[in-house]
Short mmCIF file of C-alpha atoms in Angstrom, two decimals:
data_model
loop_
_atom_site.label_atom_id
_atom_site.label_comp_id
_atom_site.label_asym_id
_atom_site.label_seq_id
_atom_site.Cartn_x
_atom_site.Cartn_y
_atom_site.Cartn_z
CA UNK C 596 16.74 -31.94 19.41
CA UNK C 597 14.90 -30.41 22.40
CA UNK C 598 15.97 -26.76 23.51
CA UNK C 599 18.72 -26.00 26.72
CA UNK C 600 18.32 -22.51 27.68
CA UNK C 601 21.51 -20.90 29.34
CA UNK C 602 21.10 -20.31 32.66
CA UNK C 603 22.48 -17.39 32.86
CA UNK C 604 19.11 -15.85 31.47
CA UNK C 605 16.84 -18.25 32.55
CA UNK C 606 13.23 -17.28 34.25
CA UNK C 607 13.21 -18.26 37.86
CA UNK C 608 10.54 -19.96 38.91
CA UNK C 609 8.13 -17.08 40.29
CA UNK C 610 8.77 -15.16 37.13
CA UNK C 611 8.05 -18.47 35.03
CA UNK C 612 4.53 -18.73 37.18
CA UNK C 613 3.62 -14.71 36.45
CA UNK C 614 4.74 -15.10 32.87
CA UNK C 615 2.19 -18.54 32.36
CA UNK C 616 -0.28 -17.09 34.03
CA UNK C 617 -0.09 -12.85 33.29
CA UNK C 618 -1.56 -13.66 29.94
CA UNK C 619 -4.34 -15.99 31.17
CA UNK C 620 -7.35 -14.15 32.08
CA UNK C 621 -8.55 -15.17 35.55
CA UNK C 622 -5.48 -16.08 37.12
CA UNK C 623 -4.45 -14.41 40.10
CA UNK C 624 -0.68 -12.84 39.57
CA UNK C 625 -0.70 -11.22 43.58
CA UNK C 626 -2.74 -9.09 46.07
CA UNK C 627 -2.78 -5.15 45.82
CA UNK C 628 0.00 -3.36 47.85
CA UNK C 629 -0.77 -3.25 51.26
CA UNK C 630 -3.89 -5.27 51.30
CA UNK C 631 -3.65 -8.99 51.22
CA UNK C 632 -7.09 -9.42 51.28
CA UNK C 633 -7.52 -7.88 47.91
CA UNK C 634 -6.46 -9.84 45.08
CA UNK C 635 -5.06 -8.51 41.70
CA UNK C 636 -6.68 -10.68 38.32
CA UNK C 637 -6.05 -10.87 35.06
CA UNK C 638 -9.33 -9.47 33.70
CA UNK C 639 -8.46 -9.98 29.86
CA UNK C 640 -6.03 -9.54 26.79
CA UNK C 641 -6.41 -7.03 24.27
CA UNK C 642 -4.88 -7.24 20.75
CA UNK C 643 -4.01 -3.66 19.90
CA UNK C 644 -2.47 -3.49 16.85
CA UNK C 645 -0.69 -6.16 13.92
CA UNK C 646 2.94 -5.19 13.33
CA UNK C 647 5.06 -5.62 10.39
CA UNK C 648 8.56 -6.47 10.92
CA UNK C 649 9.84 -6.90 7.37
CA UNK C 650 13.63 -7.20 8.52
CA UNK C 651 13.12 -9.58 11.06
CA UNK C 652 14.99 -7.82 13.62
CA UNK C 653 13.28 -6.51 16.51
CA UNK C 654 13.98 -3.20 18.76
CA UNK C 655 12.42 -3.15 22.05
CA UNK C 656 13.36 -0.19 23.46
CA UNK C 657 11.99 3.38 24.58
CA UNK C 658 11.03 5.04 21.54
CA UNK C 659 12.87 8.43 22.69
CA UNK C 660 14.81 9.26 25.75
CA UNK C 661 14.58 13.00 27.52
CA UNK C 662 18.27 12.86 27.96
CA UNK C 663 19.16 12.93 24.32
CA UNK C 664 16.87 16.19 23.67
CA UNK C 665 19.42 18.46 22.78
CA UNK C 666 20.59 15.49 20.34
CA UNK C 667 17.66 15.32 18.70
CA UNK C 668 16.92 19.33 18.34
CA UNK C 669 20.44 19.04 16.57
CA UNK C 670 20.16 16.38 14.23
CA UNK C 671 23.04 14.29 16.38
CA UNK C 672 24.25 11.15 16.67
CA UNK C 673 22.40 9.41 19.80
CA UNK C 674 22.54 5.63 21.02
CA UNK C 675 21.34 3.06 18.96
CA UNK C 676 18.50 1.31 19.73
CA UNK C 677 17.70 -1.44 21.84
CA UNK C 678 17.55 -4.39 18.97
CA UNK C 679 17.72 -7.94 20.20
CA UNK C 680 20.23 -10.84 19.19
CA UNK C 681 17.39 -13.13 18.74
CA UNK C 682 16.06 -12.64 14.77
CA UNK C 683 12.43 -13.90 14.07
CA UNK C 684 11.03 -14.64 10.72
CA UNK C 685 10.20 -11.42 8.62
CA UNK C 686 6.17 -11.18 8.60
CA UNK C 687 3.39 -9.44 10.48
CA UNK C 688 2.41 -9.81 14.38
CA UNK C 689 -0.14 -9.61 17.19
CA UNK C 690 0.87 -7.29 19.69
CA UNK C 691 -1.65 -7.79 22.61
CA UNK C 692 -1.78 -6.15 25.76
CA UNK C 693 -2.76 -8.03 29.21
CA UNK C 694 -4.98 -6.21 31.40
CA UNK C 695 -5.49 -6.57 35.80
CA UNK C 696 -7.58 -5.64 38.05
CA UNK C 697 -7.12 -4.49 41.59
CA UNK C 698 -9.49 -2.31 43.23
CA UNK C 699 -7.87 -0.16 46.30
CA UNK C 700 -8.89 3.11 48.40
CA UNK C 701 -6.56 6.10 48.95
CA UNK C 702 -7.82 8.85 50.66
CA UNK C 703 -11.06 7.59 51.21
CA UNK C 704 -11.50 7.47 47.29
CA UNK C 705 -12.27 4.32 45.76
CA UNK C 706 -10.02 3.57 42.53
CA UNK C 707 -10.70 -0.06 40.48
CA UNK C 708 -6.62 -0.58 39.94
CA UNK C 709 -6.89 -1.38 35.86
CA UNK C 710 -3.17 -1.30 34.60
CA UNK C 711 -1.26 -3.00 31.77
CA UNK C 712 0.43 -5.91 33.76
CA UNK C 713 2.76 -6.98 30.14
CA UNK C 714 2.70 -6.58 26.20
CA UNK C 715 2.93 -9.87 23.89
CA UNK C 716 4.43 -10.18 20.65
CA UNK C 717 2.70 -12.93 19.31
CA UNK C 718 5.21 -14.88 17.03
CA UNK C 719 3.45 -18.19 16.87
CA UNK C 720 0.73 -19.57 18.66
CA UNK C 721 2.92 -23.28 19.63
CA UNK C 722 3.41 -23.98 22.75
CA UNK C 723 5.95 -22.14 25.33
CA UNK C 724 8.10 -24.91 27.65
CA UNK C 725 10.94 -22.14 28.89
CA UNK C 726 11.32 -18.75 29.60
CA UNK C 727 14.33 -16.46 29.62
CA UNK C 728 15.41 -12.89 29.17
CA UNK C 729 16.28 -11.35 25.70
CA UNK C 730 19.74 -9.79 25.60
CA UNK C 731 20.03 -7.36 22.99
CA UNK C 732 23.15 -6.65 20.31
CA UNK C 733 25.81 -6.54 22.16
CA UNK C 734 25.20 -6.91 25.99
CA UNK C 735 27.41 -9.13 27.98
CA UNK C 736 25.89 -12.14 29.57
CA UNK C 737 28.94 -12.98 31.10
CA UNK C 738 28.94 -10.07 33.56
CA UNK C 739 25.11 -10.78 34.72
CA UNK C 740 25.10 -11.26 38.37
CA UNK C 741 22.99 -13.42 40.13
CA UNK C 742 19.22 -12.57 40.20
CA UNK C 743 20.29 -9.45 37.72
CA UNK C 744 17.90 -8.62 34.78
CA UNK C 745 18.81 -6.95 31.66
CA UNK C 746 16.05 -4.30 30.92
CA UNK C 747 15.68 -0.92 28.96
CA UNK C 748 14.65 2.16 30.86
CA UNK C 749 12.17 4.89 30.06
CA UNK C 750 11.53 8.20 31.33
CA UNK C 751 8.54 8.61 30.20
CA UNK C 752 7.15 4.91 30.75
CA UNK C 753 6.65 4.04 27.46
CA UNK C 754 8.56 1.22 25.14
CA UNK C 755 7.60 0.05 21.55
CA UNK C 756 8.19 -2.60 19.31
CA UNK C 757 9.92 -1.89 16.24
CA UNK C 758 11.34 -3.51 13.08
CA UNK C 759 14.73 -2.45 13.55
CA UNK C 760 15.63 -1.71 9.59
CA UNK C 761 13.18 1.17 9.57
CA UNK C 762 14.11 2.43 12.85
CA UNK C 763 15.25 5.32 12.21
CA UNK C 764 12.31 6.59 9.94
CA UNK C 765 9.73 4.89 11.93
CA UNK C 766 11.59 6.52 15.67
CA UNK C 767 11.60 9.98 14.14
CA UNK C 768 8.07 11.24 14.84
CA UNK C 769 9.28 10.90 18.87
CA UNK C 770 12.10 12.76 18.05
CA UNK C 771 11.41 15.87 16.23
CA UNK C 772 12.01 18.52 18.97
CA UNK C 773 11.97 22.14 18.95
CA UNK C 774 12.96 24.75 21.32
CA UNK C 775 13.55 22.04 23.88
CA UNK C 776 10.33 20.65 23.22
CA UNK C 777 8.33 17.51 21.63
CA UNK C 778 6.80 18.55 18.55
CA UNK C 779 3.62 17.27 18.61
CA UNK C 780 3.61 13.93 16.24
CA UNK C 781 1.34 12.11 13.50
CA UNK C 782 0.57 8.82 14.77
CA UNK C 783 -2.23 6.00 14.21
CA UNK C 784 -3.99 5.88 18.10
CA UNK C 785 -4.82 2.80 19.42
CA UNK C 786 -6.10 1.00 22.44
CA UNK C 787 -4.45 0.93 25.86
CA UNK C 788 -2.60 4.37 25.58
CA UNK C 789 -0.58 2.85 22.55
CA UNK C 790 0.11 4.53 19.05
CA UNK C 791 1.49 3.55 15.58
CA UNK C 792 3.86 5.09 13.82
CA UNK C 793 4.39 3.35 9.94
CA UNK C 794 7.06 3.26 7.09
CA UNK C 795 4.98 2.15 3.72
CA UNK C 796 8.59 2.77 1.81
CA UNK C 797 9.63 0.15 3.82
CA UNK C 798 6.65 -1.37 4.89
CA UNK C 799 7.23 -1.69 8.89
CA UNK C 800 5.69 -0.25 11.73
CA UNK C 801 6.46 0.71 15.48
CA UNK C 802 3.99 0.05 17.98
CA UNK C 803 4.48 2.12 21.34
CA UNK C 804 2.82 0.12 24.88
CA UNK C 805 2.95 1.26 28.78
CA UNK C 806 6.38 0.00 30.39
CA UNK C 807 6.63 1.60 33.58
CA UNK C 808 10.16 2.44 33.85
CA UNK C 809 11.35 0.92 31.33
CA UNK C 810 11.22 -3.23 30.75
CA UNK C 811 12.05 -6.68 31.06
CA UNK C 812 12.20 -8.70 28.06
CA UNK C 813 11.60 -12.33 27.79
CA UNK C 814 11.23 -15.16 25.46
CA UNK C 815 8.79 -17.77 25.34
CA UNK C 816 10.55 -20.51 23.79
CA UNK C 817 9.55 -23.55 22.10
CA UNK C 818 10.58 -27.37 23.12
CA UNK C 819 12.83 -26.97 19.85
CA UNK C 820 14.15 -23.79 20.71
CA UNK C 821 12.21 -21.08 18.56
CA UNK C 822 10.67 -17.84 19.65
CA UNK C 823 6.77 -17.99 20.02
CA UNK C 824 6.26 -15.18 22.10
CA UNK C 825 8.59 -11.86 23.34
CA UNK C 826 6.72 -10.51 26.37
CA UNK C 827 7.76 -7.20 28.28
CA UNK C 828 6.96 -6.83 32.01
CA UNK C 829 8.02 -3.93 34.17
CA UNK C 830 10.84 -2.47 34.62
CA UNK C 831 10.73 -1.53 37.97
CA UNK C 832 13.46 -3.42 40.55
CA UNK C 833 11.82 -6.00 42.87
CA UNK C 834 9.18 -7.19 39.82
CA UNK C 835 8.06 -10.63 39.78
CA UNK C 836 9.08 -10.71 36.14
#
């Protein structure tokens, strides 16, 4: 039996078109702002780290918030996390990073425009046939308005992937503050401005990746319904996806 997505979440069709083609390097996903003649390209995709989500259930969320400081200084309940309704199997995934290019000038300085245009978690490698967003535990579909996306936000312009079991191990390193302050944290560095924090008690990791604003989650399902790919674009309103 061949997947029906519910419209309600469903990709429209220019965000289906960036989301095919954000992950294929040479496509063209725009022009830079305010020149038309300059077009923005997918230069390539970078796998930055394998992550190990034992549970099977995912967060994608910020991996702290500044408003919950004083919270965290305090050893205080805060929000839970982000964690989406969708489960996946329990094993170990690609998390790969696509990369554009559009070169500008401001100020008479010339800049080459390199930024992370979305962040892959690479479930399987079949083949995607729909797209839509990826509620999380406990959001309400039914009050989605039309064109409305449900997204995460981020202060700081960073979100991770998590395995939600360990979360609140693996989230602690971004949330040890003192004095008002971050304390500075123990994590594994890796490409693209990301960094991995891991539980070996529990075997499951938490990979961090640029979301400005916050992001959009989505879903690359298969013809029979399964996840292959969760991919997180912007945040920011008026985003193609």
């Amino acid at each position: 039996m061949e997947w029906i997505g519910d419209a309600r979440l469903a990709a429209g069709p220019e965000a289906a078109r960036y989301l095919e083609a954000v992950f294929t390097p040479g496509e063209r996903l725009g022009t830079v702002y305010d020149d038309p003649t300059t077009p923005v390209v997918v230069t390539g995709v970078e796998e930055v780290a394998v992550i190990r989500i034992p549970s099977g259930r995912l967060v994608v969320d910020a991996p702290w918030h500044d408003d919950e400081a004083w919270e965290y200084e305090r050893g205080l309940p805060t929000r839970p996390p982000r964690e989406l309704a969708v489960r996946i199997p329990p094993g170990a995934y690609r998390v790969e990073i696509a990369w554009t290019a559009g070169p500008y000038e401001f100020f008479g300085e010339h800049f080459d425009g390199v930024e992370c245009a979305a962040t892959r978690l690479r479930v399987s490698d079949d083949p995607v046939v729909g797209w839509e967003m990826g509620p999380a535990i406990g959001d309400d579909i039914d009050r989605l308005q039309p064109g409305e996306r449900i997204r995460f936000s981020s202060d700081a312009n960073v979100g991770c992937f998590a395995d939600a079991g360990a979360w609140t191990a693996l989230a602690a390193p971004f949330r040890t503050y003192v004095d008002g302050g971050p304390v500075p944290r123990d994590s594994e560095r890796l490409p693209g401005w990301c960094e991995r924090v891991s539980d070996e008690s529990q075997q499951a990791d938490l990979v961090t990746f640029t979301a400005e604003s916050g992001g959009v989650v989505w879903l690359g399902r298969t013809k029979t319904g399964d996840v292959a790919v969760i991919v997180v674009t912007s945040g920011m309103p008026g985003a193609k996806a």
